[in-house]
Tab-separated table of N, CA and C in Angstrom:
chain	number	residue	atom	x	y	z
A	1	MET	N	-11.030	22.241	-4.110
A	1	MET	CA	-12.261	22.478	-3.394
A	1	MET	C	-12.646	21.204	-2.647
A	2	THR	N	-12.977	21.344	-1.390
A	2	THR	CA	-13.409	20.194	-0.621
A	2	THR	C	-14.931	20.184	-0.509
A	3	THR	N	-15.476	19.010	-0.425
A	3	THR	CA	-16.916	18.816	-0.317
A	3	THR	C	-17.178	17.842	0.819
A	4	LYS	N	-18.225	18.112	1.565
A	4	LYS	CA	-18.585	17.236	2.672
A	4	LYS	C	-19.190	15.944	2.127
A	5	LEU	N	-18.823	14.820	2.758
A	5	LEU	CA	-19.298	13.505	2.356
A	5	LEU	C	-19.798	12.783	3.596
A	6	THR	N	-20.961	12.189	3.515
A	6	THR	CA	-21.506	11.432	4.631
A	6	THR	C	-21.362	9.949	4.328
A	7	LEU	N	-20.767	9.219	5.270
A	7	LEU	CA	-20.562	7.784	5.113
A	7	LEU	C	-21.252	7.046	6.257
A	8	THR	N	-21.684	5.848	5.993
A	8	THR	CA	-22.249	4.996	7.024
A	8	THR	C	-21.260	3.870	7.286
A	9	ILE	N	-20.667	3.908	8.484
A	9	ILE	CA	-19.623	2.950	8.849
A	9	ILE	C	-19.901	2.484	10.270
A	10	GLU	N	-19.604	1.228	10.548
A	10	GLU	CA	-19.824	0.694	11.887
A	10	GLU	C	-19.057	1.507	12.926
A	11	GLN	N	-19.697	1.701	14.074
A	11	GLN	CA	-19.150	2.564	15.116
A	11	GLN	C	-17.781	2.100	15.610
A	12	ASP	N	-17.594	0.787	15.760
A	12	ASP	CA	-16.301	0.297	16.246
A	12	ASP	C	-15.191	0.504	15.226
A	13	VAL	N	-15.539	0.455	13.939
A	13	VAL	CA	-14.549	0.715	12.882
A	13	VAL	C	-14.138	2.184	12.922
A	14	ILE	N	-15.096	3.064	13.119
A	14	ILE	CA	-14.806	4.505	13.212
A	14	ILE	C	-13.893	4.778	14.398
A	15	LYS	N	-14.184	4.156	15.524
A	15	LYS	CA	-13.373	4.358	16.727
A	15	LYS	C	-11.921	3.939	16.485
A	16	LEU	N	-11.732	2.773	15.897
A	16	LEU	CA	-10.377	2.297	15.602
A	16	LEU	C	-9.682	3.179	14.576
A	17	ALA	N	-10.428	3.597	13.570
A	17	ALA	CA	-9.848	4.444	12.519
A	17	ALA	C	-9.435	5.802	13.069
A	18	LYS	N	-10.242	6.368	13.955
A	18	LYS	CA	-9.897	7.663	14.562
A	18	LYS	C	-8.638	7.537	15.414
A	19	ALA	N	-8.532	6.440	16.161
A	19	ALA	CA	-7.337	6.218	16.979
A	19	ALA	C	-6.104	6.063	16.089
A	20	TYR	N	-6.257	5.338	14.997
A	20	TYR	CA	-5.147	5.156	14.053
A	20	TYR	C	-4.722	6.506	13.473
A	21	ALA	N	-5.697	7.288	13.030
A	21	ALA	CA	-5.407	8.603	12.445
A	21	ALA	C	-4.702	9.498	13.456
A	22	GLN	N	-5.180	9.495	14.687
A	22	GLN	CA	-4.563	10.319	15.725
A	22	GLN	C	-3.120	9.888	15.961
A	23	GLY	N	-2.895	8.582	15.955
A	23	GLY	CA	-1.537	8.067	16.128
A	23	GLY	C	-0.594	8.478	15.010
A	24	LYS	N	-1.159	8.693	13.822
A	24	LYS	CA	-0.356	9.127	12.673
A	24	LYS	C	-0.284	10.644	12.565
A	25	GLY	N	-0.999	11.356	13.464
A	25	GLY	CA	-0.988	12.819	13.430
A	25	GLY	C	-1.778	13.385	12.256
A	26	ARG	N	-2.787	12.658	11.824
A	26	ARG	CA	-3.599	13.085	10.689
A	26	ARG	C	-5.067	12.987	11.063
A	27	SER	N	-5.902	13.653	10.299
A	27	SER	CA	-7.335	13.537	10.531
A	27	SER	C	-7.869	12.313	9.792
A	28	LEU	N	-9.011	11.840	10.237
A	28	LEU	CA	-9.642	10.711	9.570
A	28	LEU	C	-9.994	11.077	8.130
A	29	SER	N	-10.421	12.298	7.923
A	29	SER	CA	-10.730	12.759	6.562
A	29	SER	C	-9.502	12.698	5.659
A	30	GLU	N	-8.348	13.103	6.184
A	30	GLU	CA	-7.111	13.044	5.391
A	30	GLU	C	-6.772	11.605	5.011
A	31	LEU	N	-6.913	10.698	5.964
A	31	LEU	CA	-6.606	9.293	5.683
A	31	LEU	C	-7.534	8.715	4.626
A	32	ILE	N	-8.811	9.009	4.746
A	32	ILE	CA	-9.779	8.483	3.780
A	32	ILE	C	-9.533	9.081	2.407
A	33	GLU	N	-9.260	10.377	2.352
A	33	GLU	CA	-8.977	11.020	1.061
A	33	GLU	C	-7.726	10.416	0.424
A	34	SER	N	-6.690	10.216	1.224
A	34	SER	CA	-5.458	9.622	0.716
A	34	SER	C	-5.706	8.215	0.187
A	35	TYR	N	-6.485	7.440	0.921
A	35	TYR	CA	-6.804	6.077	0.494
A	35	TYR	C	-7.579	6.080	-0.823
A	36	LEU	N	-8.564	6.951	-0.933
A	36	LEU	CA	-9.354	7.014	-2.163
A	36	LEU	C	-8.495	7.466	-3.346
A	37	LYS	N	-7.558	8.372	-3.099
A	37	LYS	CA	-6.644	8.794	-4.176
A	37	LYS	C	-5.789	7.614	-4.625
A	38	THR	N	-5.300	6.832	-3.663
A	38	THR	CA	-4.490	5.664	-3.989
A	38	THR	C	-5.277	4.672	-4.824
A	39	LEU	N	-6.534	4.458	-4.457
A	39	LEU	CA	-7.380	3.523	-5.202
A	39	LEU	C	-7.659	3.974	-6.618
A	40	THR	N	-7.808	5.273	-6.797
A	40	THR	CA	-8.255	5.788	-8.094
A	40	THR	C	-7.134	6.309	-8.977
A	41	THR	N	-5.903	6.358	-8.476
A	41	THR	CA	-4.781	6.833	-9.273
A	41	THR	C	-4.171	5.661	-10.017
A	42	LYS	N	-4.154	5.740	-11.310
A	42	LYS	CA	-3.560	4.676	-12.124
A	42	LYS	C	-2.246	5.161	-12.705
A	43	ALA	N	-1.439	4.213	-13.051
A	43	ALA	CA	-0.177	4.526	-13.714
A	43	ALA	C	-0.477	5.116	-15.078
A	44	PRO	N	0.432	5.917	-15.630
A	44	PRO	CA	0.200	6.550	-16.928
A	44	PRO	C	-0.181	5.585	-18.048
A	45	ASP	N	0.315	4.349	-17.983
A	45	ASP	CA	-0.001	3.397	-19.049
A	45	ASP	C	-1.237	2.553	-18.719
A	46	ASP	N	-2.018	2.997	-17.715
A	46	ASP	CA	-3.249	2.318	-17.286
A	46	ASP	C	-3.026	0.883	-16.822
A	47	SER	N	-1.819	0.554	-16.427
A	47	SER	CA	-1.574	-0.785	-15.899
A	47	SER	C	-2.099	-0.854	-14.466
A	48	GLU	N	-2.065	-2.029	-13.905
A	48	GLU	CA	-2.552	-2.211	-12.547
A	48	GLU	C	-1.513	-1.797	-11.502
A	49	VAL	N	-0.333	-1.406	-11.939
A	49	VAL	CA	0.706	-0.991	-11.013
A	49	VAL	C	0.441	0.458	-10.614
A	50	SER	N	0.373	0.706	-9.308
A	50	SER	CA	0.087	2.053	-8.840
A	50	SER	C	1.298	2.959	-9.056
A	51	LEU	N	1.058	4.253	-9.022
A	51	LEU	CA	2.148	5.214	-9.173
A	51	LEU	C	3.159	5.075	-8.038
A	52	ARG	N	2.674	4.759	-6.866
A	52	ARG	CA	3.560	4.604	-5.716
A	52	ARG	C	4.563	3.473	-5.964
A	53	VAL	N	4.098	2.373	-6.524
A	53	VAL	CA	4.979	1.253	-6.834
A	53	VAL	C	5.915	1.629	-7.970
A	54	LYS	N	5.419	2.314	-8.981
A	54	LYS	CA	6.266	2.726	-10.103
A	54	LYS	C	7.411	3.608	-9.632
A	55	LYS	N	7.163	4.453	-8.627
A	55	LYS	CA	8.210	5.331	-8.114
A	55	LYS	C	9.342	4.539	-7.473
A	56	LEU	N	9.034	3.350	-6.977
A	56	LEU	CA	10.050	2.506	-6.351
A	56	LEU	C	10.942	1.817	-7.374
A	57	SER	N	10.493	1.753	-8.603
A	57	SER	CA	11.246	1.079	-9.647
A	57	SER	C	12.639	1.686	-9.774
A	58	GLY	N	13.641	0.825	-9.724
A	58	GLY	CA	15.024	1.285	-9.860
A	58	GLY	C	15.659	1.698	-8.547
A	59	SER	N	14.939	1.621	-7.445
A	59	SER	CA	15.506	2.066	-6.172
A	59	SER	C	16.469	1.039	-5.577
A	60	ILE	N	16.425	-0.169	-6.084
A	60	ILE	CA	17.339	-1.215	-5.623
A	60	ILE	C	18.226	-1.628	-6.791
A	61	LYS	N	19.508	-1.597	-6.584
A	61	LYS	CA	20.458	-1.989	-7.620
A	61	LYS	C	20.891	-3.428	-7.382
A	62	LEU	N	20.652	-4.285	-8.346
A	62	LEU	CA	21.032	-5.687	-8.252
A	62	LEU	C	22.205	-5.966	-9.179
A	63	SER	N	23.018	-6.928	-8.794
A	63	SER	CA	24.167	-7.268	-9.626
A	63	SER	C	23.695	-7.929	-10.916
A	64	LYS	N	24.506	-7.808	-11.951
A	64	LYS	CA	24.174	-8.452	-13.227
A	64	LYS	C	24.084	-9.952	-13.014
A	65	GLY	N	23.115	-10.555	-13.645
A	65	GLY	CA	22.947	-11.987	-13.538
A	65	GLY	C	22.191	-12.431	-12.296
A	66	PHE	N	21.686	-11.484	-11.518
A	66	PHE	CA	20.932	-11.834	-10.313
A	66	PHE	C	19.659	-12.570	-10.717
A	67	ASP	N	19.445	-13.732	-10.150
A	67	ASP	CA	18.277	-14.544	-10.458
A	67	ASP	C	17.306	-14.446	-9.283
A	68	TYR	N	16.324	-13.573	-9.396
A	68	TYR	CA	15.417	-13.342	-8.275
A	68	TYR	C	14.564	-14.567	-7.982
A	69	LYS	N	14.242	-15.351	-9.007
A	69	LYS	CA	13.432	-16.551	-8.771
A	69	LYS	C	14.206	-17.560	-7.926
A	70	LYS	N	15.480	-17.751	-8.241
A	70	LYS	CA	16.311	-18.668	-7.463
A	70	LYS	C	16.492	-18.132	-6.051
A	71	SER	N	16.718	-16.843	-5.930
A	71	SER	CA	16.888	-16.231	-4.618
A	71	SER	C	15.628	-16.399	-3.774
A	72	LEU	N	14.480	-16.178	-4.383
A	72	LEU	CA	13.206	-16.345	-3.685
A	72	LEU	C	13.031	-17.796	-3.245
A	73	GLN	N	13.321	-18.710	-4.148
A	73	GLN	CA	13.203	-20.135	-3.839
A	73	GLN	C	14.122	-20.515	-2.675
A	74	ASP	N	15.359	-20.025	-2.714
A	74	ASP	CA	16.315	-20.321	-1.646
A	74	ASP	C	15.814	-19.796	-0.299
A	75	GLU	N	15.322	-18.562	-0.281
A	75	GLU	CA	14.851	-17.969	0.972
A	75	GLU	C	13.608	-18.675	1.499
A	76	LEU	N	12.716	-19.062	0.611
A	76	LEU	CA	11.523	-19.794	1.043
A	76	LEU	C	11.901	-21.169	1.578
A	77	SER	N	12.884	-21.799	0.949
A	77	SER	CA	13.365	-23.098	1.425
A	77	SER	C	13.940	-22.966	2.833
A	78	LYS	N	14.720	-21.922	3.054
A	78	LYS	CA	15.294	-21.687	4.393
A	78	LYS	C	14.192	-21.490	5.417
A	79	LYS	N	13.202	-20.706	5.039
A	79	LYS	CA	12.136	-20.370	5.980
A	79	LYS	C	11.283	-21.567	6.363
A	80	TYR	N	10.942	-22.398	5.383
A	80	TYR	CA	9.990	-23.462	5.629
A	80	TYR	C	10.606	-24.849	5.824
A	81	SER	N	11.916	-24.978	5.739
A	81	SER	CA	12.530	-26.305	5.890
A	81	SER	C	13.027	-26.560	7.302
A	82	LYS	N	12.612	-25.750	8.232
A	82	LYS	CA	13.060	-25.922	9.624
A	82	LYS	C	12.272	-26.976	10.329
């Protein structure tokens, strides 16, 4: 069941949001509802990790012994040592 909701939002924000929604082929109401669902949906174990992030778990296969901290450090060194 849907219910009408009245919000007070700055006019320029509404204009930008409507343009964004139109570009995505969705209504502003759909975008706001989706955002509120994302904010209020918690993982089954009540952790701070959203369900969307939990679904990504396991989607990348890493080799045994992969050291993500070292990899991150190496990539950051490359990026900022120029």
